[in-house]
Amino acid sequence: MRGLFIVLEGCDRAGKTTQTQLLQKFFHARDRKCELAKFPDRTTSLGITINSYLQGSQALSDQAIHLLFSANRWELIDSLESKVKNGVNLIVDRYAYSGAAFTSAKGLDIDWCKSCDKGLLKPDLVLFLDTSNKTMSKREDFGAEVYENLEFQSKVREQFHLLKDDSWKIINASGTIEEVQAEIQTHVLTLLNQDSYAPIQRN
Ligand code: DGP
Ligand code: NA
Ligand code: NA
């Protein structure tokens, strides 16, 4: 049986990294193979350029950085797909939805933003960690990266809500780490309990 392809999305500081790690433990406790991946993957040569942009040390036009983020997904998707085909459950911290949400929040056309990710692997489940604007304003631990400010993040959140489709589950991310994880596990268990999965699709 193939693995599941599960994506966690959300604004910055929503707790995605912690939750992906806990979810991996949940799979391992059930003797299931499970690996984590993260976009942007800052270790490739494209990823190094993306990292310089995010840290403010390299300027790029909104369109150029958007295409680099997308290319970073395209350069890694085949290897991720073969893992899933070989039975590895894959949990991915951000995906193409971040691409469309962050760039369209800058005012670019949302359909243009979505178009370059067309054909990527379709997730079995998207867990959207939703942080209300009120919770976000209490999280004062924003770092120094270019997108990490409240006004922009609340625009990003609105864009995420425009992008949701039937593979999405909205998770209230303002609860405790344990509460959020419990809600995530409920959705994942529903999928895990299926006798077989539909073939992997390309979006
Ligand atoms: P992270 O390493 O998860 O903190 O993500 C880096 C930052 O880049 C974060 O602010 C979200 C943003 N981001 C992630 N993917 C994309 C994308 O495809 N396009 C744009 N414009 N921003 C993205
Ligand atoms: Na960040
Ligand atoms: Na993160």
CSV table of C-alpha atoms and ligand atoms in Angstrom, one decimal:
chain,number,residue,atom,x,y,z
A,1,MET,CA,0.0,0.0,0.0
A,2,ARG,CA,1.2,3.5,-0.8
A,3,GLY,CA,1.8,6.1,1.9
A,4,LEU,CA,-0.3,9.2,2.6
A,5,PHE,CA,0.7,12.6,1.5
A,6,ILE,CA,-0.3,15.0,4.2
A,7,VAL,CA,0.4,18.8,4.2
A,8,LEU,CA,0.3,21.3,7.1
A,9,GLU,CA,-0.3,24.9,6.1
A,10,GLY,CA,-0.8,28.1,8.0
A,11,CYS,CA,0.6,31.5,8.7
A,12,ASP,CA,4.0,32.0,10.2
A,13,ARG,CA,4.3,30.9,13.9
A,14,ALA,CA,1.1,28.8,13.7
A,15,GLY,CA,3.0,25.8,15.2
A,16,LYS,CA,3.4,23.7,12.0
A,17,THR,CA,6.9,22.5,12.8
A,18,THR,CA,6.0,21.2,16.3
A,19,GLN,CA,2.8,19.6,15.0
A,20,THR,CA,4.6,17.8,12.1
A,21,GLN,CA,7.1,16.3,14.5
A,22,LEU,CA,4.4,15.1,16.8
A,23,LEU,CA,2.4,13.6,13.9
A,24,GLN,CA,5.5,11.7,12.8
A,25,LYS,CA,5.8,10.2,16.3
A,26,PHE,CA,2.1,9.2,16.0
A,27,PHE,CA,2.8,7.3,12.8
A,28,HIS,CA,6.0,5.6,14.3
A,29,ALA,CA,4.0,4.6,17.4
A,30,ARG,CA,1.8,2.6,15.0
A,31,ASP,CA,4.8,1.1,13.2
A,32,ARG,CA,4.2,3.1,10.0
A,33,LYS,CA,6.9,4.5,7.9
A,34,CYS,CA,6.8,8.3,8.1
A,35,GLU,CA,9.1,11.0,6.8
A,36,LEU,CA,9.0,14.8,7.1
A,37,ALA,CA,9.6,17.3,4.3
A,38,LYS,CA,9.5,21.1,4.3
A,39,PHE,CA,9.0,23.8,1.8
A,40,PRO,CA,10.9,25.9,1.0
A,41,ASP,CA,13.7,23.4,1.2
A,42,ARG,CA,16.6,25.9,1.8
A,43,THR,CA,19.3,23.3,1.2
A,44,THR,CA,19.2,23.2,-2.6
A,45,SER,CA,20.8,25.9,-4.8
A,46,LEU,CA,17.4,27.4,-5.4
A,47,GLY,CA,16.7,27.1,-1.7
A,48,ILE,CA,19.8,29.0,-0.9
A,49,THR,CA,18.6,31.9,-3.1
A,50,ILE,CA,15.1,31.7,-1.5
A,51,ASN,CA,16.8,31.9,1.9
A,52,SER,CA,18.8,35.0,1.0
A,53,TYR,CA,15.5,36.6,-0.2
A,54,LEU,CA,13.7,35.7,3.0
A,55,GLN,CA,16.5,37.1,5.1
A,56,GLY,CA,16.4,40.4,3.2
A,57,SER,CA,19.9,40.0,1.8
A,58,GLN,CA,18.8,39.6,-1.9
A,59,ALA,CA,16.1,41.6,-3.6
A,60,LEU,CA,14.0,39.9,-6.3
A,61,SER,CA,10.8,40.9,-8.0
A,62,ASP,CA,7.5,39.4,-6.6
A,63,GLN,CA,7.1,37.3,-9.7
A,64,ALA,CA,10.7,36.0,-9.7
A,65,ILE,CA,10.6,34.9,-6.1
A,66,HIS,CA,7.2,33.3,-6.6
A,67,LEU,CA,8.6,31.2,-9.5
A,68,LEU,CA,11.7,30.2,-7.4
A,69,PHE,CA,9.5,28.9,-4.6
A,70,SER,CA,7.5,26.9,-7.2
A,71,ALA,CA,10.6,25.6,-8.8
A,72,ASN,CA,11.9,24.5,-5.4
A,73,ARG,CA,8.7,22.3,-5.1
A,74,TRP,CA,9.2,21.0,-8.7
A,75,GLU,CA,12.8,20.0,-8.2
A,76,LEU,CA,11.9,17.8,-5.2
A,77,ILE,CA,8.4,16.4,-6.1
A,78,ASP,CA,9.5,13.4,-8.0
A,79,SER,CA,11.6,12.1,-5.1
A,80,LEU,CA,8.7,12.8,-2.7
A,81,GLU,CA,6.3,11.0,-5.0
A,82,SER,CA,8.5,7.9,-5.2
A,83,LYS,CA,8.6,7.8,-1.4
A,84,VAL,CA,4.8,7.9,-1.2
A,85,LYS,CA,4.6,5.2,-3.8
A,86,ASN,CA,7.0,3.0,-1.8
A,87,GLY,CA,4.8,3.1,1.3
A,88,VAL,CA,6.3,6.1,3.1
A,89,ASN,CA,3.8,8.4,4.8
A,90,LEU,CA,5.0,11.9,4.1
A,91,ILE,CA,4.2,14.9,6.2
A,92,VAL,CA,5.0,18.2,4.5
A,93,ASP,CA,5.4,21.5,6.3
A,94,ARG,CA,4.0,24.1,3.7
A,95,TYR,CA,3.3,23.4,0.0
A,96,ALA,CA,1.9,25.2,-3.0
A,97,TYR,CA,-1.0,26.8,-1.0
A,98,SER,CA,1.6,28.9,0.8
A,99,GLY,CA,2.9,29.9,-2.6
A,100,ALA,CA,-0.5,31.2,-3.8
A,101,ALA,CA,-1.4,32.7,-0.4
A,102,PHE,CA,1.8,34.6,0.2
A,103,THR,CA,2.2,36.0,-3.3
A,104,SER,CA,-1.4,36.9,-3.8
A,105,ALA,CA,-1.3,38.7,-0.5
A,106,LYS,CA,1.1,41.0,-2.2
A,107,GLY,CA,-1.6,41.9,-4.7
A,108,LEU,CA,-0.7,39.5,-7.6
A,109,ASP,CA,-3.4,37.7,-9.5
A,110,ILE,CA,-4.3,34.5,-7.6
A,111,ASP,CA,-4.9,32.4,-10.7
A,112,TRP,CA,-1.4,33.4,-12.0
A,113,CYS,CA,0.0,32.5,-8.6
A,114,LYS,CA,-1.6,29.0,-8.8
A,115,SER,CA,-0.7,28.2,-12.4
A,116,CYS,CA,3.0,27.4,-12.0
A,117,ASP,CA,2.2,24.7,-9.3
A,118,LYS,CA,-0.4,23.0,-11.6
A,119,GLY,CA,0.6,19.3,-12.0
A,120,LEU,CA,2.2,18.9,-8.5
A,121,LEU,CA,1.2,15.9,-6.4
A,122,LYS,CA,-2.3,16.4,-4.9
A,123,PRO,CA,-2.3,16.0,-1.1
A,124,ASP,CA,-4.5,13.4,0.6
A,125,LEU,CA,-5.1,15.8,3.4
A,126,VAL,CA,-4.4,19.5,4.0
A,127,LEU,CA,-4.4,20.5,7.7
A,128,PHE,CA,-4.7,24.3,7.9
A,129,LEU,CA,-3.5,25.5,11.3
A,130,ASP,CA,-5.7,28.6,11.6
A,131,THR,CA,-4.6,31.3,14.0
A,132,SER,CA,-7.0,34.2,14.5
A,133,ASN,CA,-5.6,37.7,14.2
A,134,LYS,CA,-6.1,38.0,17.9
A,135,THR,CA,-3.9,35.0,18.7
A,136,MET,CA,-1.3,36.1,16.1
A,137,SER,CA,-1.0,39.5,17.8
A,138,LYS,CA,-0.1,37.7,21.1
A,139,ARG,CA,2.7,35.8,19.4
A,140,GLU,CA,5.4,38.4,19.6
A,141,ASP,CA,8.1,35.9,18.6
A,142,PHE,CA,8.0,36.8,14.9
A,143,GLY,CA,11.5,36.6,13.5
A,144,ALA,CA,13.3,38.9,11.2
A,145,GLU,CA,12.3,37.4,7.9
A,146,VAL,CA,10.6,39.5,5.2
A,147,TYR,CA,7.1,38.2,5.6
A,148,GLU,CA,7.0,38.1,9.4
A,149,ASN,CA,4.8,41.0,10.3
A,150,LEU,CA,1.2,41.1,11.6
A,151,GLU,CA,-0.4,43.2,8.8
A,152,PHE,CA,1.0,41.0,6.0
A,153,GLN,CA,0.2,37.7,7.9
A,154,SER,CA,-3.5,38.7,8.3
A,155,LYS,CA,-3.7,39.3,4.5
A,156,VAL,CA,-2.1,35.9,4.0
A,157,ARG,CA,-4.7,34.3,6.3
A,158,GLU,CA,-7.5,35.8,4.2
A,159,GLN,CA,-5.9,34.4,1.0
A,160,PHE,CA,-5.5,30.9,2.6
A,161,HIS,CA,-9.3,31.0,3.3
A,162,LEU,CA,-10.0,31.7,-0.4
A,163,LEU,CA,-7.8,28.8,-1.5
A,164,LYS,CA,-9.4,26.0,0.7
A,165,ASP,CA,-10.9,23.0,-1.1
A,166,ASP,CA,-12.4,19.7,0.0
A,167,SER,CA,-9.1,18.2,1.0
A,168,TRP,CA,-8.7,20.8,3.7
A,169,LYS,CA,-9.5,20.5,7.4
A,170,ILE,CA,-9.4,23.8,9.4
A,171,ILE,CA,-7.7,23.2,12.7
A,172,ASN,CA,-8.1,25.8,15.5
A,173,ALA,CA,-4.4,26.4,16.2
A,174,SER,CA,-5.0,28.7,19.2
A,175,GLY,CA,-5.4,25.7,21.6
A,176,THR,CA,-2.5,24.0,23.5
A,177,ILE,CA,0.0,21.9,21.6
A,178,GLU,CA,-1.8,18.7,22.8
A,179,GLU,CA,-5.2,20.0,21.8
A,180,VAL,CA,-4.1,20.9,18.3
A,181,GLN,CA,-2.3,17.5,17.9
A,182,ALA,CA,-5.4,15.6,19.1
A,183,GLU,CA,-7.5,17.4,16.5
A,184,ILE,CA,-4.9,16.6,13.8
A,185,GLN,CA,-4.7,12.9,14.8
A,186,THR,CA,-8.5,12.5,14.5
A,187,HIS,CA,-8.4,13.6,10.8
A,188,VAL,CA,-5.3,11.4,10.1
A,189,LEU,CA,-6.9,8.4,11.8
A,190,THR,CA,-9.9,8.6,9.5
A,191,LEU,CA,-7.6,8.3,6.5
A,192,LEU,CA,-5.4,5.6,8.1
A,193,ASN,CA,-8.4,3.4,8.9
A,194,GLN,CA,-9.4,3.2,5.2
A,195,ASP,CA,-8.7,-0.3,3.6
A,196,SER,CA,-7.2,1.2,0.5
A,197,TYR,CA,-6.3,4.6,-0.8
A,198,ALA,CA,-7.3,6.2,-4.2
A,199,PRO,CA,-4.4,6.4,-6.6
A,200,ILE,CA,-2.1,9.4,-6.1
A,201,GLN,CA,-3.2,12.3,-8.3
A,202,ARG,CA,-1.4,15.3,-9.8
A,203,ASN,CA,-3.2,18.6,-9.2
B,1,DGP,P1,9.1,28.8,6.8
B,1,DGP,O1,10.5,28.3,6.5
B,1,DGP,O2,8.1,27.7,6.9
B,1,DGP,O3,9.1,29.8,7.9
B,1,DGP,O4,8.7,29.6,5.4
B,1,DGP,C1,9.5,30.6,4.9
B,1,DGP,C2,8.6,31.8,4.6
B,1,DGP,O5,8.3,31.8,3.2
B,1,DGP,C3,7.3,32.0,5.3
B,1,DGP,O6,7.1,33.3,5.6
B,1,DGP,C4,6.3,31.5,4.3
B,1,DGP,C5,6.9,31.9,3.0
B,1,DGP,N1,6.6,31.0,1.9
B,1,DGP,C6,6.6,29.7,1.9
B,1,DGP,N2,6.3,29.2,0.7
B,1,DGP,C7,6.2,30.3,-0.1
B,1,DGP,C8,5.9,30.4,-1.5
B,1,DGP,O7,5.7,29.5,-2.3
B,1,DGP,N3,5.8,31.7,-2.0
B,1,DGP,C9,6.0,32.8,-1.2
B,1,DGP,N4,5.9,34.0,-1.7
B,1,DGP,N5,6.2,32.7,0.1
B,1,DGP,C10,6.3,31.4,0.6
B,2,NA,NA,9.0,31.8,8.9
B,3,NA,NA,7.8,26.5,10.4
